[in-house]
Amino acid sequence: MCYPRIEVGLPTVCSETCVGRLRYLGLVLYDADRVAEAAAVEDEHELLDAQRSVLLDPHDPEVIEAARRDGISDDWIDAAQRSPVWRLIHDYKVALPLHPEYRTMPMVWYIPPLSPVVDVVSNSGADGEDARTLFAAIDKLRIPISYLAELFTAGDIGPVDASLRKLAAMRSYMRGVSIDDERDERIAQAVGMTGREIEEMYRLLAIAKYEERYVIPPAHYEQAHDLEEMACSLDFDGGPGMGGAGGPFGAASGSAVPVAIENFNALADRQTADRPSTPGRVNLLNWDGNGSTTGLFPPAERAEERSYDEEQT
């Protein structure tokens, strides 16, 4: 997750540079005491609802009070209330976790793709924007839905089908709004939503602004001491963590460096600096293209020599 960018409120590099604007980042509040219980649900098809139930409503007064009591700051609570991830998982229920049957309680969620369904309908000569046609196509395309269900819902087709139907309804409903200035509530009702909810989901998925897609509160100074003790979650005896001295992936490149308070603010300045923050070194994850460092590019004189040699050849 591009640590320490997240620690200073910056999105990951893959999110910020995604051409399709397909990635969203936001925090969620959850009941840590219920994680193990949810992961231990026997029926694999109940794992999705079990994981959703662990997530707490950031608008609930009791949740807000408990969060403050446990030391969660108001800006984090506010970020949880504005989190696009929470809305996609809980409000609209179109986002699904990857392989919940592994019981790792993943916190990277995915929205099943509707585009293949639309392409099939359009290529057949039918209207790829008509809700009834799209719904029928989803019902018939059992193989891809089964494949998606194996990825996201331990083989349960129902949640994947529901997610695709909501996306199809949004596509058809918004076409009516854009072309005919008509809001057909029947389309929204067919997927258990209202027209207003459809339009809100469309705004989030299609035209949301930068600050709406990435709601990342920065870490606090008062948390710095605890963060200094934090290590890679895979850094255990014999494990592949980056801080370990060995393991199946070979020796680490250096000893573990504790998190410094400097990380929380200096990184934001380094993002736009015109020279490397550490002489002779550049972190390409943070480099904005300004300045250079020894070894990053060939020396200028050598480049000129090569150009001359190429001309002579």
Coordinates of C-alpha atoms in Angstrom, one line a residue, residues 102-243:
Y102 CA -9.3 -18.4 2.5
R103 CA -10.5 -16.7 5.7
T104 CA -7.9 -14.0 5.6
M105 CA -10.6 -11.3 5.8
P106 CA -9.1 -9.4 2.9
M107 CA -9.6 -5.6 2.9
V108 CA -9.0 -5.1 -0.8
W109 CA -12.4 -5.4 -2.5
Y110 CA -13.4 -5.7 -6.1
I111 CA -16.4 -4.8 -8.2
P112 CA -17.2 -7.5 -10.8
P113 CA -16.8 -6.2 -14.4
L114 CA -20.0 -5.5 -16.4
S115 CA -18.2 -4.6 -19.6
P116 CA -18.0 -8.2 -21.0
V117 CA -21.8 -8.6 -20.6
V118 CA -22.5 -5.3 -22.4
D119 CA -20.1 -6.2 -25.2
V120 CA -21.9 -9.6 -25.7
V121 CA -25.3 -7.9 -25.9
S122 CA -24.1 -5.1 -28.2
N123 CA -22.2 -7.6 -30.5
S124 CA -25.4 -9.6 -30.9
G125 CA -27.2 -6.5 -32.4
A126 CA -29.3 -5.9 -29.3
D127 CA -29.4 -2.7 -27.3
G128 CA -26.5 -2.8 -24.8
E129 CA -28.1 -0.1 -22.7
D130 CA -31.5 -1.6 -22.2
A131 CA -32.0 -2.9 -18.6
R132 CA -34.2 -5.9 -19.5
T133 CA -31.8 -7.0 -22.2
L134 CA -28.8 -6.7 -19.9
F135 CA -30.6 -8.6 -17.1
A136 CA -31.4 -11.4 -19.5
A137 CA -27.8 -11.6 -20.7
I138 CA -26.6 -11.8 -17.1
D139 CA -28.9 -14.7 -16.5
K140 CA -27.6 -16.6 -19.5
L141 CA -23.9 -16.0 -19.1
R142 CA -23.5 -18.6 -16.4
I143 CA -19.9 -19.5 -17.1
P144 CA -18.3 -16.1 -16.5
I145 CA -20.5 -15.5 -13.5
S146 CA -19.5 -18.9 -12.1
Y147 CA -15.8 -17.9 -12.7
L148 CA -16.3 -14.5 -10.9
A149 CA -18.2 -16.3 -8.1
E150 CA -15.1 -18.6 -7.6
L151 CA -13.0 -15.4 -7.2
F152 CA -15.2 -13.3 -4.9
T153 CA -17.9 -15.3 -3.2
A154 CA -16.6 -18.9 -2.7
G155 CA -18.7 -20.0 -5.6
D156 CA -22.0 -18.4 -4.6
I157 CA -23.4 -16.8 -7.7
G158 CA -26.1 -14.7 -5.9
P159 CA -24.0 -11.8 -4.7
V160 CA -22.1 -11.5 -8.0
D161 CA -25.4 -11.6 -10.0
A162 CA -26.8 -8.9 -7.7
S163 CA -23.7 -6.7 -8.1
L164 CA -23.9 -7.0 -11.9
R165 CA -27.6 -6.3 -12.0
K166 CA -27.1 -3.0 -10.0
L167 CA -24.3 -2.0 -12.4
A168 CA -26.6 -2.8 -15.4
A169 CA -29.5 -0.9 -13.8
M170 CA -27.2 2.1 -13.3
R171 CA -26.1 2.0 -16.9
S172 CA -29.7 1.9 -18.2
Y173 CA -31.1 4.4 -15.7
M174 CA -28.4 7.0 -16.4
R175 CA -28.9 6.7 -20.1
G176 CA -32.5 7.6 -19.6
V177 CA -31.4 10.6 -17.6
S178 CA -28.8 11.8 -20.1
I179 CA -30.7 11.2 -23.3
D180 CA -34.4 11.5 -22.5
D181 CA -34.2 13.4 -19.2
E182 CA -36.3 10.5 -17.8
R183 CA -35.9 8.9 -14.4
D184 CA -37.4 5.4 -14.6
E185 CA -37.8 4.3 -11.0
R186 CA -38.9 0.9 -12.2
I187 CA -35.3 0.2 -13.2
A188 CA -34.0 1.1 -9.8
Q189 CA -36.7 -0.8 -8.0
A190 CA -35.8 -3.9 -10.0
V191 CA -32.5 -4.1 -8.1
G192 CA -33.8 -3.0 -4.7
M193 CA -32.6 0.6 -5.0
T194 CA -34.1 4.1 -5.5
G195 CA -33.4 6.4 -8.4
R196 CA -31.5 8.7 -6.0
E197 CA -29.3 5.9 -4.8
I198 CA -28.6 4.9 -8.5
E199 CA -27.5 8.5 -9.2
E200 CA -25.3 8.7 -6.1
M201 CA -23.7 5.4 -7.0
Y202 CA -23.1 6.7 -10.6
R203 CA -21.5 9.8 -9.3
L204 CA -19.1 7.8 -7.1
L205 CA -18.2 5.3 -9.9
A206 CA -18.1 7.6 -12.9
I207 CA -17.5 11.3 -12.0
A208 CA -16.2 11.4 -8.4
K209 CA -13.5 14.0 -7.8
Y210 CA -10.1 13.2 -6.6
E211 CA -10.8 13.9 -2.9
E212 CA -14.0 11.7 -3.1
R213 CA -12.1 8.7 -4.5
Y214 CA -9.2 9.0 -2.1
V215 CA -10.2 9.7 1.5
I216 CA -7.0 9.1 3.5
P217 CA -6.5 10.7 6.9
P218 CA -2.8 11.2 7.8
A219 CA -1.2 9.6 10.8
H220 CA -0.8 11.6 14.0
Y221 CA 2.3 12.7 15.8
E222 CA 1.0 11.1 19.0
Q223 CA 0.9 7.8 17.2
A224 CA 4.6 8.0 16.1
H225 CA 5.9 6.0 19.1
D226 CA 3.6 3.1 18.4
L227 CA 4.4 3.1 14.7
E228 CA 8.1 2.8 15.5
E229 CA 7.4 -0.6 16.8
M230 CA 5.4 -1.6 13.7
A231 CA 6.9 -4.1 11.3
C232 CA 5.9 -5.9 8.1
S233 CA 3.0 -8.2 8.8
L234 CA 4.9 -11.0 7.0
D235 CA 8.1 -10.4 9.1
F236 CA 8.1 -13.4 11.4
D237 CA 10.6 -16.1 12.1
G238 CA 11.3 -17.9 8.8
G239 CA 8.8 -15.7 7.0
P240 CA 9.3 -13.6 3.8
G241 CA 9.0 -10.3 5.6
M242 CA 11.2 -7.5 4.3
G243 CA 12.8 -7.0 7.7

